[in-house]
Amino acid sequence: MSQFRPLDPLGIQRVVKQKGVLPQQADVLDPSLPIAEDELLIEVESLNIDSASFHQISEASGGDPARIEKQVLELVARRGKHHNPVTGSGGMLIGRVVQVGPAFPVAQKPVRVGDRIATLVSLTLTPLQLRKIRKVHPKIDRVDVEGHAILFASGIFARLPEDMPETVALAVLDVAGAPAQTRKLVQPGNTVVVIGGGGKSGLLCLYEAKKKPGVRTIAVDYSREAIERLNGLSFADQIIQADARNGVEVMEKIWNATKGAMADVVINVANIPETEMSCILAARPNGLVYFFSMATSFTRAALGAEGVGADVDLRIGNGYTEGHADLALQILRESPELRRIFTESYS
Ligand code: NAP
């Protein structure tokens, strides 16, 4: 008998419940060994839990690290993956490659045993088995663990760079899709509003948007800490303090800031629900709203736009676009301001 399971690039044989669906849609995955011929086995060091998911787990645990730990362990034991059923989101992990299946596509995705990598596919579809939790870091949504994970042949990952602390690299890689999509969506001369602009992805999006000639960036955030983080940054032209759950407040403030022209592009990177309307109302007619936030409700966005007669282009925030990891890491190398903020916040 082969020491490997058969080829399975999408991880379908890992699905326990409900049979026939893909791993991301599944309730339960089987993270057990051996790996398939085309899988990677990773000894996991840390989970970088998606902000919306960590926020929810933390709130449900009253912010108590011991209860957060218990919830994460129970969740992973129950589902065979870190897939938060409330937010529907997961996060990503870092670890060391301990086995490369003989049919893993190393020509397209070079990797060797011993490499330290960050997975760039969501934890919501990554088979995961935890032996224990070593430490919870509530400020950076990170949980240090012992356990193993499996990456399918279709999965993507980045080798951890050596020129920055890994916690910093991980924080950036987690949201790498946002600045890469910003690069695609923003045109020269646009007014770009970033809702939740003081957060991780918000700062990267503001920076990337500002690289295009003639772009004006407006950051919207709520807490004093976020506003302080934004103050004085060269790539945030204007900073607005507003509650993104209050569509009218945001609309009025953007109206005043743009003299009624509103935004060409609105990027939603807030980590809380019910921020769809502030984005829709901040966009000009025929403008574009990019919902990167995992707390976005398709129903609220679509029906909300219809309800206020807003003819805007609503885009779902695909977390992947080609070259996104390299672009996001490059931003940190280019911008001393962002490097300082990310190093202070995440190392
Ligand atoms: P983050 O660093 O926590 O940033 C979120 C920002 O939203 C923070 O500055 C936060 O301020 C702000 N915010 C919270 N409540 C607000 C309110 N009422 N009004 C205005 N701003 C508010 O999160 P992140 O890591 O950048 O992630 C942002 C979102 O992207 C999350 O929803 C995450 O799930 C999602 N995401 C999506 C993908 C994808 O593939 N589409 C991938 C990764 C992450 P405070 O810090 O003061 O709370």
Coordinates of C-alpha atoms and ligand atoms in Angstrom, one line a residue:
M1 CA 0.0 0.0 0.0
S2 CA 1.2 3.5 -0.9
Q3 CA 2.4 5.6 2.0
F4 CA 0.4 8.5 0.5
R5 CA -3.3 9.2 -0.2
P6 CA -4.2 9.5 -3.9
L7 CA -3.7 12.8 -5.7
D8 CA -6.3 15.4 -4.6
P9 CA -5.4 19.0 -5.7
L10 CA -8.6 20.5 -4.3
G11 CA -8.7 18.5 -1.1
I12 CA -12.0 16.9 -1.8
Q13 CA -11.1 13.6 -0.1
R14 CA -10.5 15.6 3.1
V15 CA -14.1 16.6 3.3
V16 CA -16.0 14.7 6.0
K17 CA -19.2 16.6 6.1
Q18 CA -21.0 17.2 3.8
K19 CA -19.5 14.9 1.3
G20 CA -19.4 16.3 -2.2
V21 CA -18.7 19.9 -1.3
L22 CA -15.3 21.7 -1.5
P23 CA -13.2 22.1 1.7
Q24 CA -14.2 25.7 2.2
Q25 CA -17.9 24.9 2.2
A26 CA -17.5 21.8 4.4
D27 CA -18.6 21.7 8.0
V28 CA -15.8 19.3 8.9
L29 CA -12.5 18.3 7.3
D30 CA -10.2 15.4 8.1
P31 CA -6.7 16.7 8.9
S32 CA -5.3 13.3 9.6
L33 CA -2.1 11.8 8.1
P34 CA -0.7 10.6 5.8
I35 CA -0.8 13.4 3.3
A36 CA -1.8 12.9 -0.3
E37 CA 0.8 12.5 -3.0
D38 CA 0.4 16.2 -4.0
E39 CA 0.0 17.8 -0.6
L40 CA 2.4 19.6 1.7
L41 CA 2.6 18.9 5.4
I42 CA 3.3 21.9 7.6
E43 CA 4.3 21.9 11.3
V44 CA 2.3 25.0 12.4
E45 CA 3.8 27.6 14.6
S46 CA 1.2 30.4 14.6
L47 CA -2.3 31.2 13.4
N48 CA -2.8 34.7 12.3
I49 CA -6.6 34.8 12.8
D50 CA -8.6 37.0 10.5
S51 CA -9.5 40.2 12.2
A52 CA -13.3 39.8 11.9
S53 CA -13.0 36.3 13.3
F54 CA -10.6 37.2 16.1
H55 CA -12.8 40.2 17.1
Q56 CA -15.8 37.9 17.3
I57 CA -14.1 35.2 19.3
S58 CA -12.5 37.7 21.6
E59 CA -15.9 39.4 22.2
A60 CA -17.6 36.1 22.9
S61 CA -14.8 35.3 25.4
G62 CA -15.0 38.6 27.2
G63 CA -11.4 39.3 26.0
D64 CA -10.1 36.6 28.3
P65 CA -7.0 34.9 26.7
A66 CA -7.8 31.6 28.4
R67 CA -11.3 31.5 27.0
I68 CA -10.1 32.6 23.6
E69 CA -7.6 29.7 23.7
K70 CA -10.4 27.3 24.7
Q71 CA -12.7 28.5 21.9
V72 CA -10.0 28.2 19.2
L73 CA -9.1 24.7 20.4
E74 CA -12.7 23.6 20.4
L75 CA -13.4 25.1 17.0
V76 CA -10.5 23.4 15.3
A77 CA -11.2 20.1 17.0
R78 CA -14.8 20.2 15.9
R79 CA -14.3 21.3 12.3
G80 CA -10.7 20.1 11.5
K81 CA -10.0 23.7 10.4
H82 CA -10.1 27.2 11.8
H83 CA -13.3 28.3 10.2
N84 CA -15.3 30.6 12.4
P85 CA -19.0 29.7 11.9
V86 CA -20.2 33.2 12.9
T87 CA -18.0 35.3 10.7
G88 CA -17.4 32.6 8.0
S89 CA -13.7 33.7 8.0
G90 CA -10.5 32.1 9.1
G91 CA -7.1 33.7 8.6
M92 CA -3.7 32.2 7.7
L93 CA -0.8 30.4 9.3
I94 CA 2.9 30.2 9.4
G95 CA 5.0 27.0 9.9
R96 CA 7.7 24.9 8.6
V97 CA 7.4 22.4 5.8
V98 CA 8.0 18.9 7.1
Q99 CA 7.0 16.8 4.1
V100 CA 6.5 17.5 0.4
G101 CA 4.3 15.0 -1.4
P102 CA 6.1 13.5 -4.4
A103 CA 3.5 15.0 -6.8
F104 CA 3.4 18.5 -5.2
P105 CA 3.9 20.9 -8.1
V106 CA 7.3 22.2 -7.0
A107 CA 8.1 23.5 -10.5
Q108 CA 5.4 26.1 -10.3
K109 CA 5.6 26.5 -6.5
P110 CA 9.2 25.9 -5.4
V111 CA 9.4 24.6 -1.8
R112 CA 11.6 22.3 0.2
V113 CA 11.4 20.5 3.5
G114 CA 12.6 23.0 6.2
D115 CA 11.2 26.1 4.5
R116 CA 9.3 28.5 6.7
I117 CA 6.2 29.6 4.9
A118 CA 3.0 31.5 5.4
T119 CA 0.0 30.0 3.7
L120 CA -2.0 32.4 1.6
V121 CA -5.1 30.4 1.3
S122 CA -7.7 30.8 4.0
L123 CA -7.7 28.7 7.2
T124 CA -11.4 28.1 6.3
L125 CA -10.2 25.4 3.9
T126 CA -6.9 24.3 5.4
P127 CA -7.0 21.0 7.3
L128 CA -5.6 21.7 10.7
Q129 CA -5.0 19.6 13.9
L130 CA -3.8 21.4 17.1
R131 CA -2.0 19.6 19.9
K132 CA -1.9 22.7 22.1
I133 CA -2.0 26.5 22.2
R134 CA 1.2 28.1 23.4
K135 CA 0.1 31.7 23.6
V136 CA -2.6 34.1 22.6
H137 CA -1.6 37.6 21.4
P138 CA -4.9 39.5 21.5
K139 CA -3.4 42.8 20.2
I140 CA -2.2 41.2 16.9
D141 CA -4.9 38.5 16.4
R142 CA -2.2 35.9 16.6
V143 CA -2.3 32.5 18.4
D144 CA 1.0 30.5 18.8
V145 CA 0.2 26.8 18.5
E146 CA 1.6 23.3 18.1
G147 CA 0.0 21.2 15.5
H148 CA 0.0 20.3 11.8
A149 CA -1.7 21.6 8.7
I150 CA -2.1 20.4 5.2
L151 CA -1.8 22.5 2.0
F152 CA -3.4 21.2 -1.2
A153 CA -1.6 21.4 -4.5
S154 CA -3.9 24.2 -5.5
G155 CA -3.0 26.2 -2.4
I156 CA -0.7 29.2 -2.4
F157 CA 1.9 30.2 0.1
A158 CA 4.8 32.7 0.5
R159 CA 8.3 31.9 1.8
L160 CA 8.8 34.2 4.8
P161 CA 11.2 37.1 3.9
E162 CA 14.4 37.5 5.8
D163 CA 14.5 41.3 5.9
M164 CA 11.6 41.9 8.3
P165 CA 10.2 40.3 11.5
E166 CA 8.0 37.4 10.6
T167 CA 5.1 38.8 12.6
V168 CA 5.3 41.9 10.4
A169 CA 5.5 39.9 7.2
L170 CA 2.5 37.8 8.4
A171 CA 0.4 40.8 9.2
V172 CA 1.1 42.2 5.7
L173 CA 0.6 38.9 3.9
D174 CA -2.7 38.3 5.6
V175 CA -4.3 41.3 3.8
A176 CA -2.1 41.3 0.7
G177 CA -5.1 41.1 -1.6
A178 CA -6.3 44.6 -0.6
P179 CA -3.4 46.7 -1.8
A180 CA -3.0 44.6 -4.9
Q181 CA -6.7 45.1 -5.8
T182 CA -6.4 48.8 -5.0
R183 CA -3.6 49.0 -7.6
K184 CA -6.0 47.5 -10.2
L185 CA -9.1 49.5 -9.3
V186 CA -7.8 53.0 -8.6
Q187 CA -7.2 55.3 -11.7
P188 CA -5.1 58.4 -11.9
G189 CA -7.0 61.5 -10.5
N190 CA -9.5 59.4 -8.4
T191 CA -10.8 60.4 -5.0
V192 CA -10.4 57.3 -2.9
V193 CA -12.1 56.8 0.4
V194 CA -10.9 54.0 2.7
I195 CA -13.4 53.0 5.4
G196 CA -11.4 51.5 8.3
G197 CA -8.3 53.3 6.8
G198 CA -6.3 53.2 10.1
G199 CA -6.2 49.4 10.1
K200 CA -3.7 47.0 8.5
S201 CA -5.2 46.7 5.1
G202 CA -6.5 50.3 5.2
L203 CA -3.0 51.7 5.5
L204 CA -1.6 49.5 2.7
C205 CA -4.6 50.5 0.5
L206 CA -4.1 54.2 1.1
Y207 CA -0.4 54.0 0.3
E208 CA -1.0 52.0 -2.9
A209 CA -3.8 54.3 -4.0
K210 CA -1.6 57.4 -3.5
K211 CA 1.0 56.1 -5.8
K212 CA -1.2 56.8 -8.8
P213 CA -0.8 60.4 -10.1
G214 CA -3.4 62.9 -8.9
V215 CA -5.1 60.6 -6.5
R216 CA -6.6 62.1 -3.4
T217 CA -7.0 59.8 -0.4
I218 CA -9.5 60.1 2.4
A219 CA -9.2 57.8 5.4
V220 CA -12.3 57.1 7.6
D221 CA -11.8 55.5 11.0
Y222 CA -13.5 55.6 14.3
S223 CA -11.2 55.1 17.4
R224 CA -8.8 57.6 18.7
E225 CA -5.9 55.1 18.3
A226 CA -6.7 54.6 14.6
I227 CA -6.9 58.4 14.0
E228 CA -3.6 58.9 15.8
R229 CA -2.0 56.2 13.6
L230 CA -3.2 58.0 10.5
N231 CA -2.2 61.5 11.6
G232 CA 0.7 62.9 9.7
L233 CA 1.0 60.1 7.2
S234 CA 2.2 61.4 3.8
F235 CA -0.2 59.2 1.9
A236 CA -3.4 60.1 3.8
D237 CA -4.6 63.4 2.4
Q238 CA -7.5 63.7 4.7
I239 CA -8.6 61.9 7.9
I240 CA -12.2 61.7 8.9
Q241 CA -13.4 60.4 12.3
A242 CA -16.7 58.7 11.8
D243 CA -18.6 55.6 12.7
A244 CA -18.8 53.5 9.6
R245 CA -22.0 51.9 10.9
N246 CA -23.6 55.3 10.5
G247 CA -24.2 55.7 6.8
V248 CA -25.6 59.2 7.0
E249 CA -22.8 60.5 9.2
V250 CA -20.2 59.2 6.7
M251 CA -22.0 60.4 3.7
E252 CA -22.3 64.0 5.1
K253 CA -18.6 64.0 6.1
I254 CA -17.5 62.8 2.6
W255 CA -19.9 65.3 1.0
N256 CA -18.2 68.1 2.9
A257 CA -14.7 66.8 2.2
T258 CA -15.3 66.5 -1.5
K259 CA -17.7 69.5 -2.0
G260 CA -20.4 67.1 -3.0
A261 CA -18.4 65.2 -5.7
M262 CA -18.1 62.1 -3.5
A263 CA -15.6 59.3 -4.0
D264 CA -14.7 57.5 -7.3
V265 CA -13.6 54.5 -5.3
V266 CA -14.5 53.4 -1.8
I267 CA -12.6 50.6 -0.2
N268 CA -14.2 48.9 2.8
V269 CA -11.6 47.4 5.2
A270 CA -13.5 47.9 8.4
N271 CA -13.5 44.8 10.7
I272 CA -17.1 45.1 11.8
P273 CA -20.5 44.4 10.3
E274 CA -23.1 46.9 9.0
T275 CA -20.7 49.2 7.3
E276 CA -22.1 48.6 3.8
M277 CA -24.3 51.7 3.6
S278 CA -21.6 54.2 4.6
C279 CA -19.5 52.9 1.6
I280 CA -22.4 53.0 -0.8
L281 CA -23.4 56.5 0.2
A282 CA -19.8 57.7 0.1
A283 CA -19.5 56.8 -3.6
R284 CA -20.4 59.0 -6.5
P285 CA -23.0 57.9 -9.1
N286 CA -21.3 55.1 -11.1
G287 CA -18.5 55.0 -8.6
L288 CA -17.0 51.8 -7.3
V289 CA -17.2 50.1 -3.9
Y290 CA -14.7 47.4 -3.1
F291 CA -15.8 45.3 -0.1
F292 CA -12.6 43.7 1.3
S293 CA -14.2 43.4 4.7
M294 CA -15.2 39.9 5.6
A295 CA -18.0 41.3 7.7
T296 CA -19.7 42.5 4.5
S297 CA -23.2 41.2 3.9
F298 CA -24.0 40.7 0.2
T299 CA -27.7 41.1 1.0
R300 CA -27.2 44.3 2.9
A301 CA -25.0 45.8 0.2
A302 CA -27.1 44.8 -2.8
L303 CA -30.5 45.6 -1.3
G304 CA -29.1 48.7 0.4
A305 CA -27.8 50.2 -2.8
E306 CA -31.0 49.4 -4.5
G307 CA -33.0 51.0 -1.6
V308 CA -31.2 54.4 -2.0
G309 CA -31.1 54.2 -5.8
A310 CA -27.3 54.2 -5.9
D311 CA -26.0 53.1 -9.3
V312 CA -22.6 52.0 -8.0
D313 CA -20.4 49.1 -9.0
L314 CA -20.2 46.7 -6.0
R315 CA -17.1 44.4 -5.9
I316 CA -16.5 41.5 -3.7
G317 CA -13.0 41.6 -2.2
N318 CA -11.1 38.7 -3.7
G319 CA -8.2 38.1 -1.4
Y320 CA -6.1 36.8 -4.2
T321 CA -4.6 38.5 -7.2
E322 CA -1.5 37.5 -9.0
G323 CA 1.7 38.9 -7.3
H324 CA -0.2 40.1 -4.3
A325 CA 2.2 38.8 -1.7
D326 CA 5.2 40.4 -3.4
L327 CA 3.4 43.7 -3.8
A328 CA 2.4 43.9 -0.2
L329 CA 5.9 43.0 1.1
Q330 CA 7.4 45.5 -1.3
I331 CA 5.2 48.3 0.1
L332 CA 6.7 47.7 3.5
R333 CA 10.2 47.9 2.0
E334 CA 9.3 51.1 0.2
S335 CA 7.6 53.0 2.9
P336 CA 9.5 53.9 6.1
E337 CA 6.3 55.2 7.6
L338 CA 4.4 51.9 7.1
R339 CA 7.4 49.9 8.1
R340 CA 7.5 51.9 11.4
I341 CA 3.8 51.4 12.1
F342 CA 3.8 47.7 11.3
T343 CA 7.0 47.1 13.2
E344 CA 5.6 48.9 16.3
S345 CA 2.3 47.1 16.0
Y346 CA 3.3 43.6 15.0
S347 CA 6.8 42.7 16.0
Ligands
NAP1 P1 -7.9 45.8 11.1 O1 -6.4 46.0 11.1 O2 -8.5 45.5 12.4 O3 -8.5 47.2 10.5 C1 -9.9 47.4 10.6 C2 -10.1 48.9 10.8 O4 -11.5 49.2 10.9 C3 -9.5 49.4 12.1 O5 -8.8 50.6 11.9 C4 -10.7 49.6 13.0 O6 -10.5 50.6 14.0 C5 -11.7 50.1 11.9 N1 -13.0 50.2 12.5 C6 -13.6 49.4 13.4 N2 -14.8 49.8 13.7 C7 -15.0 50.9 12.9 C8 -16.2 51.8 12.8 N3 -17.3 51.7 13.5 N4 -16.0 52.9 11.9 C9 -14.9 53.0 11.2 N5 -13.8 52.2 11.3 C10 -13.9 51.2 12.1 O7 -8.3 44.8 10.0 P2 -7.6 44.2 8.7 O8 -6.7 43.1 9.1 O9 -7.1 45.4 8.0 O10 -8.8 43.6 8.0 C11 -9.9 44.4 7.5 C12 -11.0 43.5 7.0 O11 -10.5 42.8 5.9 C13 -11.5 42.5 8.0 O12 -12.9 42.4 7.9 C14 -11.0 41.2 7.5 O13 -11.8 40.1 7.8 C15 -10.9 41.4 6.0 N6 -10.0 40.5 5.2 C16 -10.5 40.2 4.0 C17 -9.7 39.4 3.2 C18 -10.2 39.0 1.8 O14 -9.7 38.1 1.2 N7 -11.2 39.7 1.3 C19 -8.5 38.9 3.6 C20 -8.0 39.3 4.9 C21 -8.8 40.1 5.7 P3 -10.0 50.0 15.4 O15 -8.7 49.5 15.3 O16 -10.0 51.2 16.2 O17 -11.1 49.0 15.8

